[in-house]
Every structure is written in C-alpha cells, then in structure tokens.
Tab-separated table of C-alpha atoms and ligand atoms in Angstrom:
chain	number	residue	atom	x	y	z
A	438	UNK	CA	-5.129	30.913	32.757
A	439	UNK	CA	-8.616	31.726	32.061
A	440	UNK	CA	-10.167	29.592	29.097
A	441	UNK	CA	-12.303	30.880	26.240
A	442	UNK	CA	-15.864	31.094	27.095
A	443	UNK	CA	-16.672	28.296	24.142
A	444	UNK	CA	-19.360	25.856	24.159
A	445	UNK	CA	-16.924	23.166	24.445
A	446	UNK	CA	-19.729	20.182	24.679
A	447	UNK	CA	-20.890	21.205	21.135
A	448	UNK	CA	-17.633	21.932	18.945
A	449	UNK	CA	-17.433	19.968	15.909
A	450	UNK	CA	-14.375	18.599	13.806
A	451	UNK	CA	-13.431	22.432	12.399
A	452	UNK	CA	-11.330	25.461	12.159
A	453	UNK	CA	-11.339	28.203	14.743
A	454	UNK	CA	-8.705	31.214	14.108
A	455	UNK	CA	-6.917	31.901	17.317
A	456	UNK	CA	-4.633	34.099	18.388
A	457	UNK	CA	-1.411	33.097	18.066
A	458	UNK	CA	0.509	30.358	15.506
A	459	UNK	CA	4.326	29.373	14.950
A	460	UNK	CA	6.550	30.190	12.039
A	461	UNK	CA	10.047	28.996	10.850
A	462	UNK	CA	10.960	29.633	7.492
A	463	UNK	CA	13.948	27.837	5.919
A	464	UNK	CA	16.276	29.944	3.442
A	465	UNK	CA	19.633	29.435	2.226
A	466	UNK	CA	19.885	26.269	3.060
A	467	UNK	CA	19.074	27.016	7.091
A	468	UNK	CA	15.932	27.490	9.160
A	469	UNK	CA	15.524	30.044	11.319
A	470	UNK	CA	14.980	30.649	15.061
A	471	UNK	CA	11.118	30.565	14.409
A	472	UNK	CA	8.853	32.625	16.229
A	473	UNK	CA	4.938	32.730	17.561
A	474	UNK	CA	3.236	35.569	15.255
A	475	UNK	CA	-0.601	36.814	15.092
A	476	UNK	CA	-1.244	36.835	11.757
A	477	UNK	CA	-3.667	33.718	10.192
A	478	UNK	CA	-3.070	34.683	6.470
A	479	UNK	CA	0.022	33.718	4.530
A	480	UNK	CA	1.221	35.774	1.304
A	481	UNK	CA	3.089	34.292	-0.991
A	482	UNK	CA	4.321	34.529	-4.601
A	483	UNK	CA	1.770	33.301	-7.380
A	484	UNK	CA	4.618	31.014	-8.645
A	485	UNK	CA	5.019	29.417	-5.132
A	486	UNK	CA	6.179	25.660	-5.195
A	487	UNK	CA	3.131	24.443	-2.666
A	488	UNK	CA	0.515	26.179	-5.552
A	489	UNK	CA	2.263	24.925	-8.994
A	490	UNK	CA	3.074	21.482	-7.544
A	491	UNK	CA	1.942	20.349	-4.196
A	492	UNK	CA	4.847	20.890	-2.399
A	493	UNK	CA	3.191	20.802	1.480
A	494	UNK	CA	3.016	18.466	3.489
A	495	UNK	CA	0.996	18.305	7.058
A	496	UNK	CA	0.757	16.459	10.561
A	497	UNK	CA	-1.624	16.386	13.535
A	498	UNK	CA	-2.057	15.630	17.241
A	499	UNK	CA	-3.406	17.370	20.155
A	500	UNK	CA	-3.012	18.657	23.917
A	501	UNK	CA	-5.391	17.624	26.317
A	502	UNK	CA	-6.342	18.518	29.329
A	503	UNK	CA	-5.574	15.804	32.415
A	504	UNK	CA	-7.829	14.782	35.244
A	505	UNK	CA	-5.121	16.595	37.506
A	506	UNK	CA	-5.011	20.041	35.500
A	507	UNK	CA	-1.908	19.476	33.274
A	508	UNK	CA	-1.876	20.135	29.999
A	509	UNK	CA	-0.130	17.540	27.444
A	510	UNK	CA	0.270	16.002	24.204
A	511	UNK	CA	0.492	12.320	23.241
A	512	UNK	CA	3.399	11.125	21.672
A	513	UNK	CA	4.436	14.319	19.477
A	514	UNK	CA	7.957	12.419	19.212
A	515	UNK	CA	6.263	10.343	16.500
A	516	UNK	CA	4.552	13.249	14.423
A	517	UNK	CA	8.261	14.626	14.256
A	518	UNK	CA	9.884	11.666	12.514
A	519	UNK	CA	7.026	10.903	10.984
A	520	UNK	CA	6.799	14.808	9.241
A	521	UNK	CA	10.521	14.262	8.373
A	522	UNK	CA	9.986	11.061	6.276
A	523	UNK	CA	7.075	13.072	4.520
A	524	UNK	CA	9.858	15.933	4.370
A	525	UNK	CA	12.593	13.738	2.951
A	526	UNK	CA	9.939	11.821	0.170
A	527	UNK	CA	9.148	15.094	-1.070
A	528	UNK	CA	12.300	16.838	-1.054
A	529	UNK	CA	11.472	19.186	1.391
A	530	UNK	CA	14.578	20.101	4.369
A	531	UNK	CA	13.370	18.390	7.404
A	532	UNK	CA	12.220	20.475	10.351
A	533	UNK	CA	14.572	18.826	13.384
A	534	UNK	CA	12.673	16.930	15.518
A	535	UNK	CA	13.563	18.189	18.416
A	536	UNK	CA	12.219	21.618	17.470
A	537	UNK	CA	8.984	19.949	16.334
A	538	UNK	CA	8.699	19.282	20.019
A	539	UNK	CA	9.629	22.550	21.551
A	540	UNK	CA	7.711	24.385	18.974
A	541	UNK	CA	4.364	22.437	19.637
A	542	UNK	CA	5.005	22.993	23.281
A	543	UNK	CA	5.553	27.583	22.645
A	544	UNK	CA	2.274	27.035	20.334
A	545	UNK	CA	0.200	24.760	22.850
A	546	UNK	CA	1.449	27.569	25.679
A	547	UNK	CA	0.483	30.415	23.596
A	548	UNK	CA	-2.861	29.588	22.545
A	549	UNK	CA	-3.456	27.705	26.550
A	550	UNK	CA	-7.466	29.355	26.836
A	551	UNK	CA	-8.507	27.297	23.696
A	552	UNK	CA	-6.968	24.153	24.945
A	553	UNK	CA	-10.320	22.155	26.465
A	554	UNK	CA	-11.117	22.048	29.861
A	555	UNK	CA	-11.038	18.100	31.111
A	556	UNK	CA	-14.215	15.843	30.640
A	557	UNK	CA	-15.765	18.646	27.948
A	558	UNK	CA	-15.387	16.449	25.047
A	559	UNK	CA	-13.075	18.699	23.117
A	560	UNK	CA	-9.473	18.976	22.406
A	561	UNK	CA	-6.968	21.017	20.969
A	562	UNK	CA	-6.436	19.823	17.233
A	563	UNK	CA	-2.794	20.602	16.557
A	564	UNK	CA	-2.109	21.046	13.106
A	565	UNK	CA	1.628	21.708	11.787
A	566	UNK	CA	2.506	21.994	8.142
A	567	UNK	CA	5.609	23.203	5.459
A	568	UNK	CA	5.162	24.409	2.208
A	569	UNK	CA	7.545	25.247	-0.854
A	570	UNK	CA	7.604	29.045	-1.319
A	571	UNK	CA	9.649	30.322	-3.570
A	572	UNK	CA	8.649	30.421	-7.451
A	573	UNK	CA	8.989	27.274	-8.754
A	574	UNK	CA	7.970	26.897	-12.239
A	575	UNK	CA	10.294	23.953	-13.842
A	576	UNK	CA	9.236	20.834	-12.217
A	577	UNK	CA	11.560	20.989	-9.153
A	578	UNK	CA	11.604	21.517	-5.628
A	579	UNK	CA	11.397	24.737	-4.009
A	580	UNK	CA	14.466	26.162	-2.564
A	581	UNK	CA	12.866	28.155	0.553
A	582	UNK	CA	9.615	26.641	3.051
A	583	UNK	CA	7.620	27.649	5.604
A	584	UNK	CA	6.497	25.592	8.882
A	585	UNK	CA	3.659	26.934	10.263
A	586	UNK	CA	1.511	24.975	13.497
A	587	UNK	CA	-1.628	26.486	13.963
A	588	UNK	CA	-4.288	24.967	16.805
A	589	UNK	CA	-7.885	24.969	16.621
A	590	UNK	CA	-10.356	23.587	19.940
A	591	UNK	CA	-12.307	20.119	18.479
A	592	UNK	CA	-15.174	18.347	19.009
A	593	UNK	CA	-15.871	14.550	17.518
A	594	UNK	CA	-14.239	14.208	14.038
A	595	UNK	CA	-17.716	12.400	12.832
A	596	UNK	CA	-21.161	13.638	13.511
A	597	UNK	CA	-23.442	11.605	15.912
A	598	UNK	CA	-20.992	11.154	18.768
A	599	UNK	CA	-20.156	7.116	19.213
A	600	UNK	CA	-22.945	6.107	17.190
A	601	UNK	CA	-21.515	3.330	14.992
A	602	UNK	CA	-20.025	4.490	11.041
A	603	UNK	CA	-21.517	3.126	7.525
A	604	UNK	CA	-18.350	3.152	5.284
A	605	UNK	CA	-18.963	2.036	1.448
A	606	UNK	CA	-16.182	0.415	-0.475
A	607	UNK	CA	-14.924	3.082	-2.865
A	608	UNK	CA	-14.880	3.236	-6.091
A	609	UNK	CA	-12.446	5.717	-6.688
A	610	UNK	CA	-8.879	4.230	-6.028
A	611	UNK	CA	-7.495	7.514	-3.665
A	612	UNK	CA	-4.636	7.629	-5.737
A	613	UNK	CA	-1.134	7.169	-3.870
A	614	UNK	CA	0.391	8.854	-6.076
A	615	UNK	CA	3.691	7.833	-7.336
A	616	UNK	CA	3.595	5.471	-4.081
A	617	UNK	CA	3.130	8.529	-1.491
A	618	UNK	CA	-0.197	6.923	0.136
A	619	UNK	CA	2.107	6.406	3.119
A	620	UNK	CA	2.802	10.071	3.868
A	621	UNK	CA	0.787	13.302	4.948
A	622	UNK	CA	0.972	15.089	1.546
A	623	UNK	CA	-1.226	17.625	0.488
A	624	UNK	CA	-1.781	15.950	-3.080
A	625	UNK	CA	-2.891	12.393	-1.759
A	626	UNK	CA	-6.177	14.133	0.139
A	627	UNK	CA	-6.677	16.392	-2.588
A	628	UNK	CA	-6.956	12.988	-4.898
A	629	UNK	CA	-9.590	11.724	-1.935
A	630	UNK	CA	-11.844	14.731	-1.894
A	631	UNK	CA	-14.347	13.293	-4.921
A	632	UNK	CA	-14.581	10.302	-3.137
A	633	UNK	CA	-15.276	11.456	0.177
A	634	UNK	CA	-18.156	14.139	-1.750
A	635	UNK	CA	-19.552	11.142	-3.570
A	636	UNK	CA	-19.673	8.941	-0.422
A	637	UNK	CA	-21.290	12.051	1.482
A	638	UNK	CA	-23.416	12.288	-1.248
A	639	UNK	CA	-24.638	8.726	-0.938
A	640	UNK	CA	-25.285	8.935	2.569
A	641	UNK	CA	-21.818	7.156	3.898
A	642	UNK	CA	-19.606	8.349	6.400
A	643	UNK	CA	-16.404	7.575	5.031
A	644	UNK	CA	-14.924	5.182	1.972
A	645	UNK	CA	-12.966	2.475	2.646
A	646	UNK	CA	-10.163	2.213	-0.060
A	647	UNK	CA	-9.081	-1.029	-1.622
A	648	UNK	CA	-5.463	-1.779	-2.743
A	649	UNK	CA	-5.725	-0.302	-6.422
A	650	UNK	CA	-3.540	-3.255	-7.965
A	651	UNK	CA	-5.872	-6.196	-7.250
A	652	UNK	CA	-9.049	-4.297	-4.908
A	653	UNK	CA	-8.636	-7.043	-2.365
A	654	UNK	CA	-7.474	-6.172	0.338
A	655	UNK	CA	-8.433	-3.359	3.020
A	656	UNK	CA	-6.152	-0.403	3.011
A	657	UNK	CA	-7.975	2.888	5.235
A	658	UNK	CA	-10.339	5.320	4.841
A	659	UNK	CA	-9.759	8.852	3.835
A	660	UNK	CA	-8.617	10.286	7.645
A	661	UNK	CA	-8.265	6.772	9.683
A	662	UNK	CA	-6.899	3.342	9.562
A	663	UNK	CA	-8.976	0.218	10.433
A	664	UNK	CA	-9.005	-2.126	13.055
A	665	UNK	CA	-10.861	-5.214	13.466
A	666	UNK	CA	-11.737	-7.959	16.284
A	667	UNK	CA	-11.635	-11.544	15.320
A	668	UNK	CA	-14.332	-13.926	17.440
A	669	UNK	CA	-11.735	-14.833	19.873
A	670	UNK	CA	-10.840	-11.676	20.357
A	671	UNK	CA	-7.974	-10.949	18.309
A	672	UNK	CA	-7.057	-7.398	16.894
A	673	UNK	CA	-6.421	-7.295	13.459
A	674	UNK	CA	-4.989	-3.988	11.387
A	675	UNK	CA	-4.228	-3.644	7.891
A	676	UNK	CA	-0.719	-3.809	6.899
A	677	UNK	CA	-0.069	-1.996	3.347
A	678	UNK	CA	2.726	0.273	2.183
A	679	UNK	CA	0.061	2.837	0.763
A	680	UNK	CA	-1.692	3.998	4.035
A	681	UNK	CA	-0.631	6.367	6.416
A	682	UNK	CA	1.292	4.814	9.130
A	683	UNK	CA	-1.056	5.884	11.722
A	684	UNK	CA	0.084	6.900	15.685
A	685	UNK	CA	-3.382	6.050	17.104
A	686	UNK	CA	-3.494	2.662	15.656
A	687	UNK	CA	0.634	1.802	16.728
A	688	UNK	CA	-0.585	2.583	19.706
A	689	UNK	CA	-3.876	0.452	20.259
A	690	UNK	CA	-1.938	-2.233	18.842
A	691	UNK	CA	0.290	-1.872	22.493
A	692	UNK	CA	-2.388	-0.787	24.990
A	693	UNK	CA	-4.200	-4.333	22.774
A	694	UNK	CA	-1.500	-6.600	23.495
A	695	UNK	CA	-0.084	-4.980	27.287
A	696	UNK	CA	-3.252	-3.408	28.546
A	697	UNK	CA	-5.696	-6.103	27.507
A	698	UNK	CA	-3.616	-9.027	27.046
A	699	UNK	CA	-5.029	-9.989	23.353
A	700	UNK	CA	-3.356	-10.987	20.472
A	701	UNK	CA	-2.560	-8.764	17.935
A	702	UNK	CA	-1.984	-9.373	13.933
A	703	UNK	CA	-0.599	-6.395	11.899
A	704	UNK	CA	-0.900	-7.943	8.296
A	705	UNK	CA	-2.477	-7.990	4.894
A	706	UNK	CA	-6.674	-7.659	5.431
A	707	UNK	CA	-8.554	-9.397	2.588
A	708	UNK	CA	-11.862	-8.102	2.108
A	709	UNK	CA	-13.654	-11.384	2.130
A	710	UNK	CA	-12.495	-11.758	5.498
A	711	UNK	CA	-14.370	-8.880	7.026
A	712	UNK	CA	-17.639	-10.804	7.480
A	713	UNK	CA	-15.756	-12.970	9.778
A	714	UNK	CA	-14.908	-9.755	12.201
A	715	UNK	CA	-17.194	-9.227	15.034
A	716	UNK	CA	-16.556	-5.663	15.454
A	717	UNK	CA	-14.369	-3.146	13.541
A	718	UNK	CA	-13.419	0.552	13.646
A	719	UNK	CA	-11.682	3.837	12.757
A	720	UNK	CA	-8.833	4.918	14.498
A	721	UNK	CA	-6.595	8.479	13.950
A	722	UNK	CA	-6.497	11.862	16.086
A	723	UNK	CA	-9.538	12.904	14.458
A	724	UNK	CA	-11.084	9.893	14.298
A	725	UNK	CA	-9.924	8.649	17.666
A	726	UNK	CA	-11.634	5.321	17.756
A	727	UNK	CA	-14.933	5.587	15.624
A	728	UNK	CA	-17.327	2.286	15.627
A	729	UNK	CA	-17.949	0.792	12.352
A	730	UNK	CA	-21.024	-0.684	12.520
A	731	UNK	CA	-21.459	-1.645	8.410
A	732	UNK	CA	-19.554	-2.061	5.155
A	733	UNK	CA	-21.412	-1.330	1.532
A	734	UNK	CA	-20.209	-2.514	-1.368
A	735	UNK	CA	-23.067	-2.042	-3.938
A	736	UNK	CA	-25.560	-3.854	-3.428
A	737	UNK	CA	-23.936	-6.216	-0.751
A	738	UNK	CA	-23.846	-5.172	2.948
A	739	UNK	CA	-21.452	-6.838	5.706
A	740	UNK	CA	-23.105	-5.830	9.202
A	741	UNK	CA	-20.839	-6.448	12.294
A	742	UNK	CA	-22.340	-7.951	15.178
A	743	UNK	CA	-21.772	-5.408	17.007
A	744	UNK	CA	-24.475	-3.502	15.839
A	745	UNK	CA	-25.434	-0.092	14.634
A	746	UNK	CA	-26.210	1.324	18.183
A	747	UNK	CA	-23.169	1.226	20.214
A	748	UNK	CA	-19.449	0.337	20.268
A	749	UNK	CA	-18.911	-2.896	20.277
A	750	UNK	CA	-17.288	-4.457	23.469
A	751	UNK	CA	-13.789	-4.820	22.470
A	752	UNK	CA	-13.242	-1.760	20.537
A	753	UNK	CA	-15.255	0.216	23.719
A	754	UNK	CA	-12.373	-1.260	25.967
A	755	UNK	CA	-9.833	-0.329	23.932
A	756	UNK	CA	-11.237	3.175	23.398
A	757	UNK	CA	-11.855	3.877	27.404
A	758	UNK	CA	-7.673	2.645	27.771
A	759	UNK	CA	-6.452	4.822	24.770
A	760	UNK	CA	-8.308	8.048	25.859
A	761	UNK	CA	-7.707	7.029	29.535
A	762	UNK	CA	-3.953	6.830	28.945
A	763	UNK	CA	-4.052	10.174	27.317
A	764	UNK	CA	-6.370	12.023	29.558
A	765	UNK	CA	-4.306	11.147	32.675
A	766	UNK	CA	-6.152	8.773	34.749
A	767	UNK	CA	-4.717	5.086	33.254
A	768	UNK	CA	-0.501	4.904	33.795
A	769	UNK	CA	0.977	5.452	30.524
A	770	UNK	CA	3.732	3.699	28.713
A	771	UNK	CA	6.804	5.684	29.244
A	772	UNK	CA	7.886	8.735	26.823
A	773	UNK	CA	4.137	8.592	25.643
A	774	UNK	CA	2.631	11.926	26.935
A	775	UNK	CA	5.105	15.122	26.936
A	776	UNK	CA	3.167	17.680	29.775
A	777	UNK	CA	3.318	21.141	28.299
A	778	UNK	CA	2.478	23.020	31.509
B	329	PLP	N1	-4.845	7.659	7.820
B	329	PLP	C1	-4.979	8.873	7.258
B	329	PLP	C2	-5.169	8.966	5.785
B	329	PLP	C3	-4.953	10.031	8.079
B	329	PLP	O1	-5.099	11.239	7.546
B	329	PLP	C4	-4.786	9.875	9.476
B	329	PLP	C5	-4.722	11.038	10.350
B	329	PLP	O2	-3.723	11.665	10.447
B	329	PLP	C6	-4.646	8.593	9.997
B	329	PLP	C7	-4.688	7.510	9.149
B	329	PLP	C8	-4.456	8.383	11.465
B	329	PLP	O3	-3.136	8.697	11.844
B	329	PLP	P1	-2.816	9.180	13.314
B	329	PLP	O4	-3.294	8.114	14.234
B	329	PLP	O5	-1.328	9.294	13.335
B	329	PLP	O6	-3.510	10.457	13.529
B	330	COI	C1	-5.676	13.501	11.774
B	330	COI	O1	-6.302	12.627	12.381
B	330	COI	O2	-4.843	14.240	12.325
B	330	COI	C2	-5.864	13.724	10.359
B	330	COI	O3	-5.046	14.281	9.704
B	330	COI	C3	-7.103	13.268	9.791
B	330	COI	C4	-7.859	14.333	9.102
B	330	COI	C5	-9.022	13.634	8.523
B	330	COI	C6	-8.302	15.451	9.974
C-alpha cells in the first residue's frame, strides 16, 4: 500500500481528516453490525444527550509501523475494558470488547497510507469515542449512542521534541467530577481546559494537579501520569483514585521491574518528596515518555538533576525499551502488540 506523501518528520500532536472512520450505533437496546463510512461530520438532534449533559466518553492508542514492515497496535485489549468501565460509570451500554479490537483493526486497515512509515517519528493516533444521541432533556441517560474511531497521523504530543517539560503546580483543582477523574469523560477535560490556557499562558507546558482534598499529594497532569526515579534508582508513580489509570505507565512499571530489573513503588506521591527525585516524567500515548526537567509552584522551583537539556538516564532507558517493545525490535511481553497486517 502506497502511503500518503506527508511530511511525516514534521507532524505535530493534531487532527488530520482522512478518509475513512468506523460507526456502530446502539438502538433498542442492541448495537449494530457497525460499518467503515466516509463522512467526518456527525448530525445530530439539538437535544442530543452528549450536548445537554456530557454524555461521551473517549479512548486512545495507536498503530505503528515495525522495523520488519508490520503494522500493529499496543495493547488495544486494555483501551477496551478500560472504555467499558468509562461506559458503565456513565451509564452508557458498553461496546464489547472484542469488537473494540476487530473494529480498531477494519479502521487501522482502512485508513493503512496514513499509518507512519517506521523510524519517521510519527504514528497513527487512534481515537475511538460514544456519545448519547437521542434528545435527552430530563437529567437522564440517553437511550441510543454512537461509537465512532477516527485516526489521525501524529507527531510529538509536546513541542520541542525530547527537550525536558516545565510543569507548574495548578491552581485550579481539574475537577473529578462527582469522582470521575479516573475515566476518559468528556466533562473532566472540559473542567481542565482553563487550566491548561492559564498554564500556556504563563509559559508552562502542562499543570500538575494536586489531590483537591488536602493539595498534597501528586495526582497527573492534564493528558499524562507521572513517574519519578528515586537516587537508587527506584521508579515511583502516583497512586490516586482520581487519575486516569494510564496504559503507558502499567506498562513502564513492567518493562521497569522485568526489563531493567529496578524496583518499582505504585503509591501515594507527596509533593514534598519530589525534590528528593532525580529525574521525573510524563507518560501516556500522546505523551509517550516526556522529560520533566522542573516543577513551579509560585515562586518556588524544584529542578531535577537531570537537567533541562536532555532525558535523564533512567527515564531515557526506559523510553528506548517502551518504544522499542512497540516498534518491533525489543521481544515483547506476550498479548502486548496485536499486528493488524
Ligand atoms: N492521564 C490522562 C488525563 C490522559 O488523558 C491520558 C491519556 O490518555 C493518560 C493519563 C495516559 O493514559 P494512556 O497511557 O493509557 O494513554
Ligand atoms: C492520550 O494520550 O491518548 C490522551 O488521551 C491524551 C490527550 C492529551 C491527547
């Protein structure tokens, strides 16, 4: 299949319409077969359930292109269960999993010249989602959805390629609403957006949130989880209720423990403990595994020794096995990459 003549080395972290996107809409209590359509735009009644109250809830992941020409995805098993538990807190009818696979794997085939050629530097952001459609106007859920998946080609989620983040400790508590911080629902970005604008604003790269009951402890930023190397080499990762229980992190914390043989600690972060950390980081799809190289919180800065010109060691090891795993050329775990084609 010839690929899109794209300037792959230079994509950034946005939307590109392609051809082709999958559709299942649920009615009557059943979904049906689902289909791969052309059209981008999506009409739907004014009194829609996803426009009066929020009723949509999203995933992502992406296909890459291997050293040896295949094209696959990294753990989409997980993105399935994990779009069901957002499906179940919000009342929403679960797309079965096991069509969440096979449909990523017609959408990946359909739209095959925008997935990246191997070693560009781009991937294939895969981006499914399910809304309420029918009017809705008492406060209820919907009785009919969508699920769409629509792909889009990628470049590096932040700007500056591996050059290491500034994140400032928000001031805005991104609300979990109603204790929903842990799932991909439209409403919890929406209540990040001023933040992230502010932070922009102020020259940051991301915010990193605090717990909103006592502002102690580290939860994530507004895309990404943390993680964080002790002296003796330890990684650490928040463990909270209210952040998104990210794939990329679950699985540094393996490749950490089996790959590298280091010790691993998945519990509560306290902010006064991140000027002991000699390195720290981002870690998502978008975000892959982004350098931190400094914290703001007003007036008082926590620099990691790391530095603010390249990864530090640690979190560049753990960044060459991640991306090595999923580009084909380090043996993965098993079940962890699904090849499309
Ligand atoms: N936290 C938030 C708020 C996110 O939006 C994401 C991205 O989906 C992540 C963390 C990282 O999760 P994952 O590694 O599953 O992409
Ligand atoms: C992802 O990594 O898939 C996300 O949803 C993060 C978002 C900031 C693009």
């Amino acid at each position: 299949m010839e690929k899109k003549n794209l300037d792959w080395a230079n994509l950034g972290f946005g939307y590109m319409q392609t051809e082709k996107r999958y559709v299942s809409n649920y009615k009557n209590g059943a979904w049906d077969e689902g289909a791969i359509i052309d059209d981008a735009n999506i009409v739907l009644n004014e009194c829609a359930g996803v426009f009066q109250y929020a009723q949509t809830i999203f995933e992502g992941l992406k296909a890459y292109t291997t050293e040896d020409g295949r094209t696959v995805t990294f753990r989409p098993d997980l993105n399935a269960s994990r779009l069901a538990d957002s499906a179940r807190r919000l009342e929403m009818p679960v797309f079965p999993e096991d069509r969440f696979i096979d449909a990523i794997e017609q959408v990946v085939k359909a739209n095959m010249e925008y997935v990246p050629p191997y070693g560009s530097g781009a991937t294939l952001y895969i981006r499914p989602y399910m809304m309420g459609t029918n009017p809705v106007i008492g406060v209820k859920p919907a009785d009919e959805y969508q699920f769409r998946i629509f792909v889009t080609p990628v470049g590096p989620y932040f700007k500056g390629g591996a050059k290491p983040l500034t994140i400032r400790v928000s001031d805005f508590d991104r609300a979990a609403p109603h204790g929903t911080g842990h799932i991909k629902a439209g409403l919890n970005y929406a209540m990040s957006l001023h933040a992230i604008v502010s932070a922009h604003e102020e020259g940051f790269d991301e915010n990193m949130y605090l717990d909103p009951q006592t502002r102690t402890k580290v939860e994530e930023t507004g895309g990404a989880n943390f993680i964080f190397v002790t002296k003796d080499n330890k990684l650490v990762t928040p463990k909270s209720d209210s952040i998104l229980p990210s794939i990329t992190r679950r699985s540094i914390m393996y490749v950490a423990e089996h790959y590298l043989g280091m010790t691993v600690e998945h519990r509560e972060v306290y902010y006064d403990e991140l000027q002991d950390f000699v390195e720290a980081g981002l870690c998502g799809t978008a975000a892959v595994i982004s350098p931190v190289g400094k914290v703001v919180n007003k007036d008082k800065e926590i620099c990691f020794p790391s530095g603010m010109d390249v990864m530090g060691d640690v979190t560049k090891k753990l960044y060459d096995t991640l991306t090595g795993i999923q580009m084909g050329h380090i043996e993965a775990p098993e079940g962890w990459i699904k090849t499309i084609c």
